[in-house]
Amino acid sequence: MKIERAAGRISVTALTALSGVHIAWGLGSPWPLRDRQTFSNVVTGRPDPPGPMACFAVAGALGTAALLVAGRPRRSPALSRIGTAGVAAVLGVRGVAGLSGRTDLLSPGSVSARFRRLDRLAYSPLCVALAASTAIAARRSR
């Protein structure tokens, strides 16, 4: 299997899983944490948890990203290619912002100390890794 294909599968799987987690959060689950307030502090860095519509909007964006990286729509490869590059760019910007401690520029109010620590240790590196795998996957459609 070529590296571009493997990178695409990794990206699609991760984006789809993340979309599913956001759907669960939109339905009120604090998973993997014990309650909504801890969830809000750890996952968003804010005192109040995000509303269902915000969670569903992110889930929709992640699901759409997964489809683009998977090569959809097949009848419009240019759209898929441009969309995949866009997904890589957005994930890259999010990752760099978090690693530099400035996620609050993209998501105002994300300032709790616990969130910022986890953002630098886990969330942002995940975004950078997904940006890289998505960018590699975008090469397969050339």
JSON list of C-alpha atoms in Angstrom, two decimals:
[
{"chain": "A", "resi": 1, "resn": "MET", "atom": "CA", "xyz": [0.00, 0.00, 0.00]},
{"chain": "A", "resi": 2, "resn": "LYS", "atom": "CA", "xyz": [1.36, 3.39, -0.91]},
{"chain": "A", "resi": 3, "resn": "ILE", "atom": "CA", "xyz": [2.01, 5.88, 1.83]},
{"chain": "A", "resi": 4, "resn": "GLU", "atom": "CA", "xyz": [-0.57, 8.27, 0.37]},
{"chain": "A", "resi": 5, "resn": "ARG", "atom": "CA", "xyz": [-3.27, 5.64, 0.61]},
{"chain": "A", "resi": 6, "resn": "ALA", "atom": "CA", "xyz": [-2.31, 4.68, 4.17]},
{"chain": "A", "resi": 7, "resn": "ALA", "atom": "CA", "xyz": [-2.24, 8.34, 5.21]},
{"chain": "A", "resi": 8, "resn": "GLY", "atom": "CA", "xyz": [-5.67, 8.82, 3.68]},
{"chain": "A", "resi": 9, "resn": "ARG", "atom": "CA", "xyz": [-7.10, 5.88, 5.57]},
{"chain": "A", "resi": 10, "resn": "ILE", "atom": "CA", "xyz": [-5.61, 7.09, 8.84]},
{"chain": "A", "resi": 11, "resn": "SER", "atom": "CA", "xyz": [-7.00, 10.59, 8.30]},
{"chain": "A", "resi": 12, "resn": "VAL", "atom": "CA", "xyz": [-10.46, 9.40, 7.28]},
{"chain": "A", "resi": 13, "resn": "THR", "atom": "CA", "xyz": [-10.66, 7.05, 10.27]},
{"chain": "A", "resi": 14, "resn": "ALA", "atom": "CA", "xyz": [-9.53, 9.72, 12.74]},
{"chain": "A", "resi": 15, "resn": "LEU", "atom": "CA", "xyz": [-11.80, 12.42, 11.30]},
{"chain": "A", "resi": 16, "resn": "THR", "atom": "CA", "xyz": [-14.79, 10.07, 11.33]},
{"chain": "A", "resi": 17, "resn": "ALA", "atom": "CA", "xyz": [-14.11, 9.01, 14.93]},
{"chain": "A", "resi": 18, "resn": "LEU", "atom": "CA", "xyz": [-13.75, 12.63, 16.02]},
{"chain": "A", "resi": 19, "resn": "SER", "atom": "CA", "xyz": [-17.02, 13.46, 14.28]},
{"chain": "A", "resi": 20, "resn": "GLY", "atom": "CA", "xyz": [-18.72, 10.67, 16.23]},
{"chain": "A", "resi": 21, "resn": "VAL", "atom": "CA", "xyz": [-17.31, 11.94, 19.52]},
{"chain": "A", "resi": 22, "resn": "HIS", "atom": "CA", "xyz": [-18.65, 15.43, 18.76]},
{"chain": "A", "resi": 23, "resn": "ILE", "atom": "CA", "xyz": [-22.09, 13.93, 18.04]},
{"chain": "A", "resi": 24, "resn": "ALA", "atom": "CA", "xyz": [-21.99, 12.19, 21.44]},
{"chain": "A", "resi": 25, "resn": "TRP", "atom": "CA", "xyz": [-21.02, 15.47, 23.08]},
{"chain": "A", "resi": 26, "resn": "GLY", "atom": "CA", "xyz": [-23.87, 17.22, 21.27]},
{"chain": "A", "resi": 27, "resn": "LEU", "atom": "CA", "xyz": [-26.24, 14.63, 22.72]},
{"chain": "A", "resi": 28, "resn": "GLY", "atom": "CA", "xyz": [-25.01, 15.53, 26.21]},
{"chain": "A", "resi": 29, "resn": "SER", "atom": "CA", "xyz": [-22.36, 12.92, 26.92]},
{"chain": "A", "resi": 30, "resn": "PRO", "atom": "CA", "xyz": [-19.32, 14.15, 28.87]},
{"chain": "A", "resi": 31, "resn": "TRP", "atom": "CA", "xyz": [-17.29, 11.14, 27.65]},
{"chain": "A", "resi": 32, "resn": "PRO", "atom": "CA", "xyz": [-14.51, 10.44, 28.49]},
{"chain": "A", "resi": 33, "resn": "LEU", "atom": "CA", "xyz": [-14.95, 12.59, 31.59]},
{"chain": "A", "resi": 34, "resn": "ARG", "atom": "CA", "xyz": [-17.30, 12.19, 34.53]},
{"chain": "A", "resi": 35, "resn": "ASP", "atom": "CA", "xyz": [-19.44, 15.33, 34.22]},
{"chain": "A", "resi": 36, "resn": "ARG", "atom": "CA", "xyz": [-20.20, 18.26, 31.88]},
{"chain": "A", "resi": 37, "resn": "GLN", "atom": "CA", "xyz": [-18.34, 20.88, 33.93]},
{"chain": "A", "resi": 38, "resn": "THR", "atom": "CA", "xyz": [-15.11, 18.88, 33.99]},
{"chain": "A", "resi": 39, "resn": "PHE", "atom": "CA", "xyz": [-15.67, 18.16, 30.30]},
{"chain": "A", "resi": 40, "resn": "SER", "atom": "CA", "xyz": [-16.01, 21.85, 29.54]},
{"chain": "A", "resi": 41, "resn": "ASN", "atom": "CA", "xyz": [-12.85, 22.76, 31.45]},
{"chain": "A", "resi": 42, "resn": "VAL", "atom": "CA", "xyz": [-10.77, 19.99, 29.86]},
{"chain": "A", "resi": 43, "resn": "VAL", "atom": "CA", "xyz": [-12.13, 19.95, 26.30]},
{"chain": "A", "resi": 44, "resn": "THR", "atom": "CA", "xyz": [-13.06, 23.60, 25.61]},
{"chain": "A", "resi": 45, "resn": "GLY", "atom": "CA", "xyz": [-11.20, 25.55, 28.28]},
{"chain": "A", "resi": 46, "resn": "ARG", "atom": "CA", "xyz": [-14.38, 27.41, 29.20]},
{"chain": "A", "resi": 47, "resn": "PRO", "atom": "CA", "xyz": [-16.59, 27.38, 32.30]},
{"chain": "A", "resi": 48, "resn": "ASP", "atom": "CA", "xyz": [-19.71, 26.33, 30.38]},
{"chain": "A", "resi": 49, "resn": "PRO", "atom": "CA", "xyz": [-19.98, 23.37, 27.99]},
{"chain": "A", "resi": 50, "resn": "PRO", "atom": "CA", "xyz": [-20.71, 24.05, 24.32]},
{"chain": "A", "resi": 51, "resn": "GLY", "atom": "CA", "xyz": [-24.30, 23.73, 23.19]},
{"chain": "A", "resi": 52, "resn": "PRO", "atom": "CA", "xyz": [-25.57, 20.89, 21.04]},
{"chain": "A", "resi": 53, "resn": "MET", "atom": "CA", "xyz": [-25.60, 22.96, 17.85]},
{"chain": "A", "resi": 54, "resn": "ALA", "atom": "CA", "xyz": [-21.92, 23.88, 18.23]},
{"chain": "A", "resi": 55, "resn": "CYS", "atom": "CA", "xyz": [-21.01, 20.21, 18.76]},
{"chain": "A", "resi": 56, "resn": "PHE", "atom": "CA", "xyz": [-23.13, 19.12, 15.79]},
{"chain": "A", "resi": 57, "resn": "ALA", "atom": "CA", "xyz": [-21.61, 21.84, 13.59]},
{"chain": "A", "resi": 58, "resn": "VAL", "atom": "CA", "xyz": [-18.10, 20.62, 14.40]},
{"chain": "A", "resi": 59, "resn": "ALA", "atom": "CA", "xyz": [-19.24, 17.02, 13.85]},
{"chain": "A", "resi": 60, "resn": "GLY", "atom": "CA", "xyz": [-20.59, 18.01, 10.44]},
{"chain": "A", "resi": 61, "resn": "ALA", "atom": "CA", "xyz": [-17.37, 19.80, 9.52]},
{"chain": "A", "resi": 62, "resn": "LEU", "atom": "CA", "xyz": [-15.29, 16.79, 10.57]},
{"chain": "A", "resi": 63, "resn": "GLY", "atom": "CA", "xyz": [-17.59, 14.40, 8.68]},
{"chain": "A", "resi": 64, "resn": "THR", "atom": "CA", "xyz": [-17.36, 16.55, 5.57]},
{"chain": "A", "resi": 65, "resn": "ALA", "atom": "CA", "xyz": [-13.58, 16.66, 5.96]},
{"chain": "A", "resi": 66, "resn": "ALA", "atom": "CA", "xyz": [-13.50, 12.85, 6.16]},
{"chain": "A", "resi": 67, "resn": "LEU", "atom": "CA", "xyz": [-15.53, 12.59, 2.95]},
{"chain": "A", "resi": 68, "resn": "LEU", "atom": "CA", "xyz": [-13.25, 15.01, 1.11]},
{"chain": "A", "resi": 69, "resn": "VAL", "atom": "CA", "xyz": [-10.12, 13.15, 2.24]},
{"chain": "A", "resi": 70, "resn": "ALA", "atom": "CA", "xyz": [-11.79, 9.87, 1.18]},
{"chain": "A", "resi": 71, "resn": "GLY", "atom": "CA", "xyz": [-12.00, 11.26, -2.36]},
{"chain": "A", "resi": 72, "resn": "ARG", "atom": "CA", "xyz": [-15.62, 12.33, -2.36]},
{"chain": "A", "resi": 73, "resn": "PRO", "atom": "CA", "xyz": [-17.33, 13.46, -4.45]},
{"chain": "A", "resi": 74, "resn": "ARG", "atom": "CA", "xyz": [-15.84, 11.06, -6.99]},
{"chain": "A", "resi": 75, "resn": "ARG", "atom": "CA", "xyz": [-17.40, 12.94, -9.90]},
{"chain": "A", "resi": 76, "resn": "SER", "atom": "CA", "xyz": [-15.52, 16.07, -8.93]},
{"chain": "A", "resi": 77, "resn": "PRO", "atom": "CA", "xyz": [-11.92, 15.13, -8.15]},
{"chain": "A", "resi": 78, "resn": "ALA", "atom": "CA", "xyz": [-10.85, 18.78, -8.23]},
{"chain": "A", "resi": 79, "resn": "LEU", "atom": "CA", "xyz": [-13.29, 19.59, -5.41]},
{"chain": "A", "resi": 80, "resn": "SER", "atom": "CA", "xyz": [-12.01, 16.65, -3.41]},
{"chain": "A", "resi": 81, "resn": "ARG", "atom": "CA", "xyz": [-8.38, 17.66, -4.00]},
{"chain": "A", "resi": 82, "resn": "ILE", "atom": "CA", "xyz": [-8.96, 21.31, -3.08]},
{"chain": "A", "resi": 83, "resn": "GLY", "atom": "CA", "xyz": [-11.11, 20.30, -0.11]},
{"chain": "A", "resi": 84, "resn": "THR", "atom": "CA", "xyz": [-8.46, 17.90, 1.17]},
{"chain": "A", "resi": 85, "resn": "ALA", "atom": "CA", "xyz": [-5.82, 20.62, 0.93]},
{"chain": "A", "resi": 86, "resn": "GLY", "atom": "CA", "xyz": [-8.17, 22.92, 2.83]},
{"chain": "A", "resi": 87, "resn": "VAL", "atom": "CA", "xyz": [-8.67, 20.31, 5.54]},
{"chain": "A", "resi": 88, "resn": "ALA", "atom": "CA", "xyz": [-4.89, 19.96, 5.90]},
{"chain": "A", "resi": 89, "resn": "ALA", "atom": "CA", "xyz": [-4.50, 23.74, 6.11]},
{"chain": "A", "resi": 90, "resn": "VAL", "atom": "CA", "xyz": [-7.23, 24.20, 8.74]},
{"chain": "A", "resi": 91, "resn": "LEU", "atom": "CA", "xyz": [-5.86, 21.37, 10.88]},
{"chain": "A", "resi": 92, "resn": "GLY", "atom": "CA", "xyz": [-2.35, 22.78, 10.52]},
{"chain": "A", "resi": 93, "resn": "VAL", "atom": "CA", "xyz": [-3.43, 26.26, 11.62]},
{"chain": "A", "resi": 94, "resn": "ARG", "atom": "CA", "xyz": [-5.31, 24.81, 14.60]},
{"chain": "A", "resi": 95, "resn": "GLY", "atom": "CA", "xyz": [-2.31, 22.69, 15.58]},
{"chain": "A", "resi": 96, "resn": "VAL", "atom": "CA", "xyz": [0.21, 25.52, 15.32]},
{"chain": "A", "resi": 97, "resn": "ALA", "atom": "CA", "xyz": [-2.06, 27.90, 17.23]},
{"chain": "A", "resi": 98, "resn": "GLY", "atom": "CA", "xyz": [-2.37, 25.39, 20.06]},
{"chain": "A", "resi": 99, "resn": "LEU", "atom": "CA", "xyz": [1.32, 24.53, 20.18]},
{"chain": "A", "resi": 100, "resn": "SER", "atom": "CA", "xyz": [2.12, 28.23, 20.43]},
{"chain": "A", "resi": 101, "resn": "GLY", "atom": "CA", "xyz": [-0.39, 28.61, 23.26]},
{"chain": "A", "resi": 102, "resn": "ARG", "atom": "CA", "xyz": [-2.79, 30.75, 21.22]},
{"chain": "A", "resi": 103, "resn": "THR", "atom": "CA", "xyz": [-5.85, 28.55, 20.70]},
{"chain": "A", "resi": 104, "resn": "ASP", "atom": "CA", "xyz": [-7.77, 31.45, 22.25]},
{"chain": "A", "resi": 105, "resn": "LEU", "atom": "CA", "xyz": [-7.25, 33.36, 18.98]},
{"chain": "A", "resi": 106, "resn": "LEU", "atom": "CA", "xyz": [-9.29, 30.72, 17.14]},
{"chain": "A", "resi": 107, "resn": "SER", "atom": "CA", "xyz": [-11.66, 29.91, 19.99]},
{"chain": "A", "resi": 108, "resn": "PRO", "atom": "CA", "xyz": [-12.01, 32.92, 22.28]},
{"chain": "A", "resi": 109, "resn": "GLY", "atom": "CA", "xyz": [-12.45, 31.99, 25.93]},
{"chain": "A", "resi": 110, "resn": "SER", "atom": "CA", "xyz": [-10.42, 28.77, 25.75]},
{"chain": "A", "resi": 111, "resn": "VAL", "atom": "CA", "xyz": [-8.17, 29.79, 28.60]},
{"chain": "A", "resi": 112, "resn": "SER", "atom": "CA", "xyz": [-8.36, 27.31, 31.50]},
{"chain": "A", "resi": 113, "resn": "ALA", "atom": "CA", "xyz": [-4.94, 26.13, 32.62]},
{"chain": "A", "resi": 114, "resn": "ARG", "atom": "CA", "xyz": [-5.92, 22.46, 32.35]},
{"chain": "A", "resi": 115, "resn": "PHE", "atom": "CA", "xyz": [-7.16, 22.92, 28.77]},
{"chain": "A", "resi": 116, "resn": "ARG", "atom": "CA", "xyz": [-4.02, 24.82, 27.74]},
{"chain": "A", "resi": 117, "resn": "ARG", "atom": "CA", "xyz": [-1.78, 22.06, 29.11]},
{"chain": "A", "resi": 118, "resn": "LEU", "atom": "CA", "xyz": [-3.76, 19.33, 27.36]},
{"chain": "A", "resi": 119, "resn": "ASP", "atom": "CA", "xyz": [-3.93, 21.43, 24.21]},
{"chain": "A", "resi": 120, "resn": "ARG", "atom": "CA", "xyz": [-0.15, 21.55, 24.02]},
{"chain": "A", "resi": 121, "resn": "LEU", "atom": "CA", "xyz": [0.32, 17.91, 25.00]},
{"chain": "A", "resi": 122, "resn": "ALA", "atom": "CA", "xyz": [-2.47, 16.19, 23.04]},
{"chain": "A", "resi": 123, "resn": "TYR", "atom": "CA", "xyz": [-4.99, 18.22, 21.05]},
{"chain": "A", "resi": 124, "resn": "SER", "atom": "CA", "xyz": [-2.58, 20.33, 19.01]},
{"chain": "A", "resi": 125, "resn": "PRO", "atom": "CA", "xyz": [-0.11, 17.52, 18.25]},
{"chain": "A", "resi": 126, "resn": "LEU", "atom": "CA", "xyz": [-3.10, 15.46, 17.04]},
{"chain": "A", "resi": 127, "resn": "CYS", "atom": "CA", "xyz": [-4.14, 18.32, 14.75]},
{"chain": "A", "resi": 128, "resn": "VAL", "atom": "CA", "xyz": [-0.60, 18.63, 13.37]},
{"chain": "A", "resi": 129, "resn": "ALA", "atom": "CA", "xyz": [-0.38, 14.87, 12.80]},
{"chain": "A", "resi": 130, "resn": "LEU", "atom": "CA", "xyz": [-3.77, 14.86, 11.05]},
{"chain": "A", "resi": 131, "resn": "ALA", "atom": "CA", "xyz": [-2.72, 17.87, 8.96]},
{"chain": "A", "resi": 132, "resn": "ALA", "atom": "CA", "xyz": [0.41, 16.02, 7.88]},
{"chain": "A", "resi": 133, "resn": "SER", "atom": "CA", "xyz": [-1.38, 12.76, 7.06]},
{"chain": "A", "resi": 134, "resn": "THR", "atom": "CA", "xyz": [-4.10, 14.67, 5.20]},
{"chain": "A", "resi": 135, "resn": "ALA", "atom": "CA", "xyz": [-1.51, 16.61, 3.21]},
{"chain": "A", "resi": 136, "resn": "ILE", "atom": "CA", "xyz": [0.21, 13.34, 2.29]},
{"chain": "A", "resi": 137, "resn": "ALA", "atom": "CA", "xyz": [-3.16, 11.85, 1.30]},
{"chain": "A", "resi": 138, "resn": "ALA", "atom": "CA", "xyz": [-3.84, 14.87, -0.92]},
{"chain": "A", "resi": 139, "resn": "ARG", "atom": "CA", "xyz": [-0.82, 13.89, -3.02]},
{"chain": "A", "resi": 140, "resn": "ARG", "atom": "CA", "xyz": [-2.50, 10.65, -4.13]},
{"chain": "A", "resi": 141, "resn": "SER", "atom": "CA", "xyz": [-5.11, 12.50, -6.15]},
{"chain": "A", "resi": 142, "resn": "ARG", "atom": "CA", "xyz": [-2.58, 14.27, -8.36]}
]
